[in-house]
Coordinates of C-alpha atoms and ligand atoms in Angstrom, one line a residue:
M1 CA 166.6 120.7 83.4
N2 CA 163.3 120.4 81.6
Y3 CA 163.3 118.9 78.1
Q4 CA 160.4 118.7 75.6
E5 CA 159.8 117.3 72.2
V6 CA 159.0 120.1 69.7
N7 CA 157.3 119.2 66.4
F8 CA 158.6 121.3 63.5
D9 CA 155.9 120.8 60.9
G10 CA 156.5 121.6 57.2
L11 CA 154.2 124.2 55.8
V12 CA 152.8 122.9 52.5
G13 CA 154.2 125.0 49.7
P14 CA 152.0 126.9 47.1
T15 CA 152.9 124.5 44.2
H16 CA 151.6 121.3 45.9
N17 CA 150.7 118.9 43.1
Y18 CA 150.4 115.3 42.1
S19 CA 153.1 114.4 39.6
G20 CA 153.7 110.8 40.6
L21 CA 157.4 111.4 41.0
S22 CA 158.1 108.9 43.8
H23 CA 158.9 105.4 42.6
G24 CA 158.1 102.9 45.4
N25 CA 155.6 105.3 47.1
L26 CA 152.2 103.7 46.1
A27 CA 150.1 106.8 46.9
S28 CA 152.2 109.1 44.8
F29 CA 152.0 106.6 41.9
D30 CA 148.2 106.1 42.2
N31 CA 147.4 109.8 42.3
K32 CA 149.6 110.9 39.4
G33 CA 147.8 113.4 37.3
H34 CA 145.0 114.2 39.8
V35 CA 144.0 117.8 40.5
S36 CA 145.6 119.0 43.8
H37 CA 144.3 121.6 46.2
P38 CA 147.2 123.6 47.6
K39 CA 145.1 125.9 49.8
S40 CA 143.2 123.0 51.4
A41 CA 146.6 121.2 51.8
V42 CA 148.2 124.0 53.7
L43 CA 145.1 124.6 55.8
Q44 CA 144.9 120.9 56.7
G45 CA 148.5 121.0 57.9
L46 CA 147.9 124.2 59.9
K47 CA 144.8 122.7 61.5
K48 CA 146.9 119.7 62.7
M49 CA 149.5 122.1 64.2
K50 CA 146.8 124.1 65.9
S51 CA 145.2 121.0 67.5
L52 CA 148.5 119.8 68.8
H53 CA 149.3 123.3 70.1
D54 CA 145.8 123.3 71.8
M55 CA 146.7 119.9 73.4
G56 CA 149.6 121.8 75.1
L57 CA 152.4 120.4 72.8
P58 CA 155.2 122.6 71.7
Q59 CA 154.8 123.2 68.0
A60 CA 157.0 125.1 65.4
I61 CA 157.1 125.6 61.6
I62 CA 159.5 125.0 58.8
A63 CA 159.1 127.1 55.7
P64 CA 158.5 125.8 52.2
H65 CA 161.0 126.1 49.4
E66 CA 161.0 128.4 46.3
R67 CA 159.3 126.6 43.4
P68 CA 159.7 126.1 40.5
N69 CA 163.4 125.8 41.2
I70 CA 164.9 127.9 38.3
S71 CA 168.5 127.2 39.3
L72 CA 167.9 123.5 38.9
L73 CA 166.3 124.0 35.5
R74 CA 169.3 126.1 34.5
N75 CA 171.5 123.3 35.7
F76 CA 169.5 120.9 33.5
G77 CA 170.6 123.0 30.5
F78 CA 167.8 125.4 30.0
S79 CA 168.6 129.1 29.5
G80 CA 167.0 132.4 28.9
K81 CA 164.5 134.5 30.9
E82 CA 162.6 132.7 33.7
D83 CA 159.3 132.6 31.8
E84 CA 161.0 131.2 28.7
I85 CA 162.8 128.5 30.7
I86 CA 159.4 127.3 32.2
E87 CA 157.8 127.3 28.7
K88 CA 160.8 125.5 27.1
V89 CA 161.2 122.8 29.8
Y90 CA 157.5 121.9 29.7
K91 CA 157.7 121.4 26.0
V92 CA 160.8 119.3 26.2
D93 CA 159.7 117.1 29.1
P94 CA 156.9 118.1 31.6
T95 CA 158.5 115.7 34.1
L96 CA 161.5 117.9 34.4
L97 CA 159.3 120.8 35.2
A98 CA 157.3 118.7 37.7
I99 CA 160.6 117.8 39.5
A100 CA 161.5 121.5 39.8
T101 CA 157.9 122.4 40.9
S102 CA 157.5 119.7 43.6
A103 CA 156.3 120.9 47.1
S104 CA 158.0 117.8 48.7
P105 CA 159.9 119.9 51.4
M106 CA 156.5 119.8 53.3
W107 CA 157.6 116.3 54.6
T108 CA 160.1 117.6 57.1
A109 CA 160.6 114.1 58.6
N110 CA 162.9 113.9 55.6
A111 CA 164.6 117.2 56.2
A112 CA 167.2 116.0 58.7
T113 CA 168.2 113.6 61.4
V114 CA 168.4 115.1 64.9
S115 CA 170.3 113.7 67.9
P116 CA 169.3 115.7 71.0
S117 CA 171.9 116.9 73.5
P118 CA 171.4 114.2 76.2
D119 CA 172.6 111.7 73.7
T120 CA 175.7 113.5 72.4
K121 CA 179.2 113.5 73.8
D122 CA 179.6 117.3 73.4
G123 CA 176.2 118.1 74.9
K124 CA 175.1 119.8 71.7
V125 CA 172.1 119.1 69.5
H126 CA 173.4 117.6 66.2
I127 CA 171.3 118.1 63.1
S128 CA 172.3 116.4 59.8
V129 CA 170.6 117.7 56.7
A130 CA 169.4 114.7 54.6
N131 CA 170.8 114.4 51.1
L132 CA 167.6 112.7 49.7
N133 CA 169.8 111.2 47.0
S134 CA 167.3 108.7 45.8
L135 CA 164.9 110.9 43.8
P136 CA 165.7 114.1 41.8
H137 CA 162.7 116.1 43.1
R138 CA 163.8 115.4 46.6
F139 CA 167.6 115.7 46.0
Q140 CA 167.2 119.4 45.3
E141 CA 166.0 120.1 48.8
S142 CA 169.1 119.8 50.9
E143 CA 170.7 123.2 50.1
Q144 CA 167.6 125.2 50.9
T145 CA 166.8 123.0 53.9
Q146 CA 170.2 123.8 55.3
R147 CA 169.6 127.6 54.9
I148 CA 166.3 127.3 56.7
L149 CA 167.6 125.1 59.5
K150 CA 170.5 127.6 60.0
A151 CA 168.0 130.4 60.3
I152 CA 166.1 128.5 62.9
F153 CA 168.8 126.8 64.9
N154 CA 171.1 129.8 64.7
D155 CA 173.2 129.5 67.9
E156 CA 176.4 127.5 67.5
K157 CA 176.7 127.3 71.3
Y158 CA 173.8 124.8 71.3
F159 CA 173.4 123.5 67.7
T160 CA 175.7 121.8 65.2
I161 CA 174.2 121.6 61.7
H162 CA 176.0 119.1 59.5
S163 CA 175.7 119.4 55.7
A164 CA 174.1 116.6 53.7
I165 CA 176.3 113.4 53.4
Q166 CA 178.3 113.1 50.2
G167 CA 179.0 109.9 48.3
G168 CA 176.0 109.6 46.0
N169 CA 173.4 106.8 46.1
A170 CA 175.5 104.5 48.3
F171 CA 175.1 107.1 51.0
G172 CA 171.4 107.8 50.5
D173 CA 170.0 109.5 53.6
E174 CA 166.3 110.3 54.1
G175 CA 166.5 111.9 57.5
A176 CA 164.4 111.3 60.6
A177 CA 161.9 109.1 58.8
N178 CA 164.4 106.3 59.4
H179 CA 165.4 107.3 62.9
T180 CA 163.5 106.7 66.2
R181 CA 164.6 107.8 69.6
L182 CA 163.5 105.8 72.6
C183 CA 164.0 107.0 76.1
L184 CA 162.4 107.1 79.6
D185 CA 162.2 110.8 79.7
Y186 CA 163.2 113.3 76.9
G187 CA 166.0 114.7 79.0
Q188 CA 167.6 111.3 79.7
K189 CA 170.2 109.5 77.5
G190 CA 168.2 107.6 75.0
K191 CA 168.4 104.7 72.5
E192 CA 168.6 106.0 68.9
V193 CA 167.4 103.4 66.4
F194 CA 168.8 103.9 62.9
V195 CA 166.8 101.9 60.4
F196 CA 168.3 101.3 56.9
G197 CA 166.9 99.6 53.8
K198 CA 170.0 98.1 52.4
Y199 CA 173.8 97.7 52.5
A200 CA 174.8 99.7 49.4
L201 CA 178.4 98.6 49.2
D202 CA 178.0 94.9 50.1
I203 CA 175.7 93.3 47.6
S204 CA 175.9 89.9 49.3
K205 CA 173.5 91.2 52.0
P206 CA 169.7 91.1 51.7
R207 CA 168.1 94.0 49.8
P208 CA 164.8 94.5 48.0
R209 CA 164.8 93.4 44.4
G210 CA 161.6 95.2 43.4
L211 CA 161.1 98.7 44.8
P212 CA 164.0 100.8 45.9
A213 CA 165.5 101.0 49.4
R214 CA 166.2 104.7 50.0
Q215 CA 168.2 104.7 53.3
T216 CA 171.5 102.9 53.2
F217 CA 173.5 101.3 56.0
E218 CA 176.5 103.4 55.0
A219 CA 174.5 106.7 55.5
S220 CA 173.0 105.6 58.9
N221 CA 176.5 104.7 60.1
T222 CA 177.8 108.1 58.9
L223 CA 175.1 109.8 61.0
I224 CA 176.1 107.9 64.1
R225 CA 179.8 108.9 63.6
R226 CA 179.1 112.6 63.0
H227 CA 176.6 113.0 65.7
N228 CA 179.2 111.9 68.2
L229 CA 176.8 109.8 70.2
K230 CA 177.5 108.6 73.7
K231 CA 178.3 104.9 74.3
D232 CA 175.4 102.5 73.7
V233 CA 173.0 105.1 72.3
A234 CA 173.0 104.0 68.7
I235 CA 171.4 100.8 67.3
L236 CA 171.4 99.8 63.6
V237 CA 168.4 97.8 62.4
Q238 CA 167.7 96.7 58.8
Q239 CA 164.2 97.1 57.4
S240 CA 162.8 93.9 55.8
P241 CA 163.2 93.9 52.0
E242 CA 159.7 92.3 51.7
V243 CA 157.9 95.3 53.3
I244 CA 159.9 97.8 51.1
N245 CA 158.6 95.8 48.1
K246 CA 155.1 96.3 49.4
G247 CA 155.4 100.1 49.5
V248 CA 157.2 100.8 52.8
F249 CA 159.6 103.3 51.3
H250 CA 160.6 104.8 54.7
N251 CA 160.7 103.1 58.1
D252 CA 158.1 105.6 59.5
V253 CA 155.5 103.8 57.3
I254 CA 155.9 100.6 59.4
S255 CA 156.9 101.7 62.9
V256 CA 156.7 104.7 65.2
G257 CA 158.2 105.3 68.7
N258 CA 157.8 107.8 71.5
K259 CA 159.6 107.8 74.8
N260 CA 159.6 104.1 76.0
V261 CA 156.9 102.9 73.5
L262 CA 157.6 101.4 70.1
L263 CA 154.6 100.6 67.9
Y264 CA 155.7 98.4 65.0
H265 CA 154.5 95.8 62.5
E266 CA 155.8 92.2 63.0
D267 CA 157.2 92.2 59.4
A268 CA 159.0 95.6 59.8
F269 CA 162.5 94.5 60.4
I270 CA 165.1 91.8 59.7
E271 CA 165.5 89.9 62.9
G272 CA 162.9 92.1 64.6
D273 CA 162.4 89.9 67.6
H274 CA 166.1 89.8 68.3
H275 CA 166.4 93.6 68.2
I276 CA 163.4 94.0 70.5
E277 CA 164.8 91.5 73.0
N278 CA 168.1 93.4 73.1
L279 CA 166.2 96.7 73.6
K280 CA 164.3 95.1 76.5
K281 CA 167.5 93.9 78.1
S282 CA 169.1 97.3 78.0
F283 CA 166.0 99.3 78.9
D284 CA 163.7 97.9 81.6
E285 CA 160.8 100.3 81.0
F286 CA 160.7 99.6 77.2
I287 CA 157.1 98.8 76.0
P288 CA 157.1 97.2 72.5
I289 CA 153.7 97.0 70.8
K290 CA 153.9 94.4 68.0
I291 CA 151.1 94.5 65.5
L292 CA 150.5 91.1 63.9
N293 CA 149.9 90.5 60.3
K294 CA 146.6 88.7 61.1
K295 CA 145.3 91.9 62.7
V296 CA 146.7 94.4 60.2
T297 CA 148.3 93.4 56.9
V298 CA 151.3 95.4 55.6
E299 CA 149.0 96.4 52.7
D300 CA 146.5 97.9 55.1
A301 CA 149.3 99.6 57.1
V302 CA 150.6 101.2 53.9
R303 CA 147.1 102.3 52.8
S304 CA 146.0 103.7 56.1
Y305 CA 149.4 104.9 57.4
L306 CA 148.7 103.4 60.8
F307 CA 152.5 103.6 61.6
N308 CA 152.8 107.1 60.1
T309 CA 150.9 108.4 63.1
Q310 CA 152.4 110.6 65.7
L311 CA 152.7 109.2 69.2
V312 CA 152.6 112.2 71.5
S313 CA 153.1 112.5 75.3
L314 CA 150.4 114.6 77.0
K315 CA 150.8 116.7 80.2
D316 CA 149.0 114.0 82.3
G317 CA 151.7 111.4 81.4
S318 CA 149.5 109.5 78.9
M319 CA 150.1 109.2 75.2
A320 CA 147.8 109.9 72.3
I321 CA 147.9 108.8 68.6
I322 CA 147.6 111.5 66.0
A323 CA 146.3 109.6 63.0
P324 CA 145.1 110.4 59.5
K325 CA 141.4 109.9 58.8
E326 CA 142.3 106.9 56.5
C327 CA 143.0 104.9 59.8
E328 CA 139.5 105.6 61.0
E329 CA 138.1 104.5 57.6
N330 CA 139.9 101.2 57.6
S331 CA 138.0 98.8 59.9
A332 CA 140.9 96.5 60.7
V333 CA 143.1 99.5 61.6
R334 CA 140.4 101.2 63.6
K335 CA 139.8 98.0 65.6
Q336 CA 143.5 97.7 66.2
I337 CA 143.8 101.3 67.5
T338 CA 140.8 100.7 69.8
E339 CA 142.5 97.5 71.2
I340 CA 145.8 99.4 71.8
I341 CA 143.9 102.1 73.7
K342 CA 142.0 99.6 75.8
D343 CA 145.2 97.7 76.7
Q344 CA 146.2 98.9 80.2
S345 CA 149.8 97.7 79.7
N346 CA 150.7 100.7 77.5
P347 CA 150.3 104.5 78.2
I348 CA 148.3 105.2 75.0
K349 CA 144.9 106.4 76.0
G350 CA 143.4 108.2 73.0
V351 CA 143.4 108.9 69.3
H352 CA 142.7 112.0 67.2
F353 CA 141.9 111.7 63.5
F354 CA 142.9 114.4 61.1
D355 CA 142.0 115.1 57.5
L356 CA 145.4 115.4 55.8
R357 CA 144.1 114.0 52.5
E358 CA 146.0 116.3 50.3
S359 CA 149.4 115.2 51.7
M360 CA 148.3 111.6 52.2
Q361 CA 147.6 111.3 48.4
N362 CA 151.3 111.9 47.9
G363 CA 152.3 109.4 50.6
G364 CA 152.8 111.9 53.4
G365 CA 151.0 111.3 56.7
P366 CA 151.0 113.1 60.0
A367 CA 154.5 111.8 60.9
C368 CA 156.0 112.7 57.5
L369 CA 154.9 116.3 58.0
R370 CA 156.9 116.8 61.2
L371 CA 160.5 116.9 62.3
R372 CA 160.9 116.1 66.0
V373 CA 163.5 118.0 67.9
V374 CA 164.0 117.3 71.6
L375 CA 165.1 120.6 73.3
S376 CA 165.9 121.8 76.8
D377 CA 164.2 125.0 77.9
E378 CA 167.5 126.8 77.4
E379 CA 167.9 125.4 73.9
L380 CA 164.3 126.3 73.0
Q381 CA 165.0 129.8 74.1
A382 CA 168.1 129.8 71.8
I383 CA 166.2 129.0 68.6
N384 CA 164.6 131.7 66.3
Q385 CA 161.4 132.4 68.3
G386 CA 159.6 133.5 65.1
V387 CA 158.9 130.0 64.1
L388 CA 157.1 129.0 67.3
F389 CA 153.4 128.3 66.9
T390 CA 151.0 130.6 68.7
D391 CA 147.3 131.2 68.3
E392 CA 148.1 134.6 66.7
L393 CA 150.6 133.0 64.3
Y394 CA 147.9 130.5 63.3
E395 CA 145.5 133.3 62.4
T396 CA 148.2 135.1 60.5
L397 CA 149.2 132.0 58.5
V398 CA 145.6 131.2 57.7
S399 CA 145.1 134.7 56.2
W400 CA 148.4 134.4 54.5
A401 CA 147.5 131.1 52.9
N402 CA 144.0 132.4 51.9
K403 CA 145.7 135.4 50.2
H404 CA 148.4 133.6 48.3
Y405 CA 147.4 129.9 47.6
R406 CA 145.5 128.6 44.6
D407 CA 142.4 126.5 45.2
K408 CA 143.5 124.0 42.5
I409 CA 146.4 122.9 40.4
R410 CA 145.8 120.8 37.4
P411 CA 148.8 118.9 36.0
S412 CA 149.2 121.3 33.1
D413 CA 149.0 124.4 35.3
I414 CA 152.6 123.8 36.3
K415 CA 153.7 125.6 33.1
D416 CA 152.0 128.8 34.2
P417 CA 154.8 131.3 34.9
N418 CA 152.6 133.1 37.4
L419 CA 153.1 130.2 39.8
L420 CA 156.7 131.2 40.3
K421 CA 155.7 134.8 40.9
E422 CA 152.9 133.8 43.3
C423 CA 155.2 131.5 45.2
R424 CA 157.9 134.2 45.6
Q425 CA 155.4 136.7 46.8
A426 CA 154.0 134.2 49.4
L427 CA 157.5 133.3 50.6
D428 CA 158.7 136.8 50.8
E429 CA 155.9 137.7 53.1
L430 CA 156.4 134.4 55.0
T431 CA 160.0 135.1 55.8
K432 CA 158.8 138.4 57.5
I433 CA 156.0 136.6 59.4
L434 CA 158.4 133.9 60.7
K435 CA 161.4 136.4 61.1
L436 CA 163.7 134.1 59.0
G437 CA 165.7 136.8 57.2
N438 CA 166.6 136.4 53.5
I439 CA 166.8 132.7 53.1
Y440 CA 165.7 132.3 49.5
E441 CA 167.8 132.7 46.4
F442 CA 165.3 135.3 44.9
Q443 CA 165.8 137.5 48.0
R444 CA 169.6 137.7 47.6
Ligands
SUG1 O1 159.4 111.1 49.3 N1 156.2 111.9 48.3 C1 157.2 111.8 49.4 C2 156.5 111.4 50.6 C3 157.4 111.5 51.8 C4 156.9 110.8 53.0 N2 157.8 111.0 54.1 C5 157.9 110.1 55.1 N3 157.6 108.9 55.0 N4 158.6 110.5 56.2 C6 158.3 110.8 49.0 O2 158.0 109.8 48.4 C7 155.4 112.6 46.1 C8 155.7 113.7 45.1 C9 155.0 113.4 43.8 O3 154.8 112.3 43.4 O4 154.8 114.4 43.1 C10 156.5 112.5 47.1 O5 157.6 113.0 46.9

């Protein structure tokens, strides 16, 4: 049976803005209060999808969420008509409104963790919605994400969707950003590497003392249990606390894997060499590419997002790096990418740079913007076909974005009640374009 990796990219929502909400994410912090450009942001993302589609890669779309999230604001104790709530909350504390207005669901690498059917005992695709417990603007995502994923993977014969893990911060789960699947071919049993930032319940173990570790050992272990993985599929690896303290808030900021290749920084993991040796022993064809500090520092990796690139397999069997422009602009990183491409001992043969500046300024690179789902032809047929990328859908979405999105959002614009109306109009039309049904609260 033929299996492929499908990239489900998050469509940037109409309220994309820079509110500096993510402690530990240096780009979000540095760009707090800047003017955002939602229309450019969504078009930048669509352009990346179109280019990957043109390269012959299967591409799909995950819809944005309704913002501002009025139910959340009601839960925060604000009452009255929607317009009044928005006005009141902004007066009381603009950060609360910023939380409810965040377009963070665009980073679908944090939507869920996916174990494809060749790895699971029951032969189903297991999808666990991430709880995103660590930050309030992200925590609100899981309910809506589950509704969207159910509308896409809507056949229980093939897909099991697990709700977000309970248990509060000790079970903080940030989805596929901390999960890498290695394999020889997508359809063969793989090695799923679950990377966590700290043991939450055992405080004697190493953990970062400065910036927060978002993914816990307890959450990663829960994912392994509920996904019912075959013997020897799962591997647990701890991220180094030092790199978290330098701004590596997710593992996909310091390593990226595809098929039998793992590109990673030498400082990424605790006992990294030991884990790599074990992977080599159990998997002959494994090709680790270790990037040394003396070539690219962790600081440069975080600034350029070298490891938040996508590694994709092309039809001719080679791989390509999908990188943000920031990698091209950093001389050490550009040099490193050229060396990787020249090196005949790995299958990476090319690089494509993309302008994803609007997302990057919030700490979201190419890899953050996509959720990878390995599917057989039969499973691909079983998903909601409306979300599959085509040239025609691209044209439709470009016109849709041009019609509904603002050119700019200044920090104080979030108090404009029209944003909610514009967002709902855009999403209402989008659900029809993507044939998702009534997935939003305002449609019920
Ligand atoms: O959770 N930024 C996101 C970026 C997520 C990146 N995802 C991956 N690495 N997979 C975050 O920190 C910024 C929002 C703000 O500050 O307004 C934000 O949420």
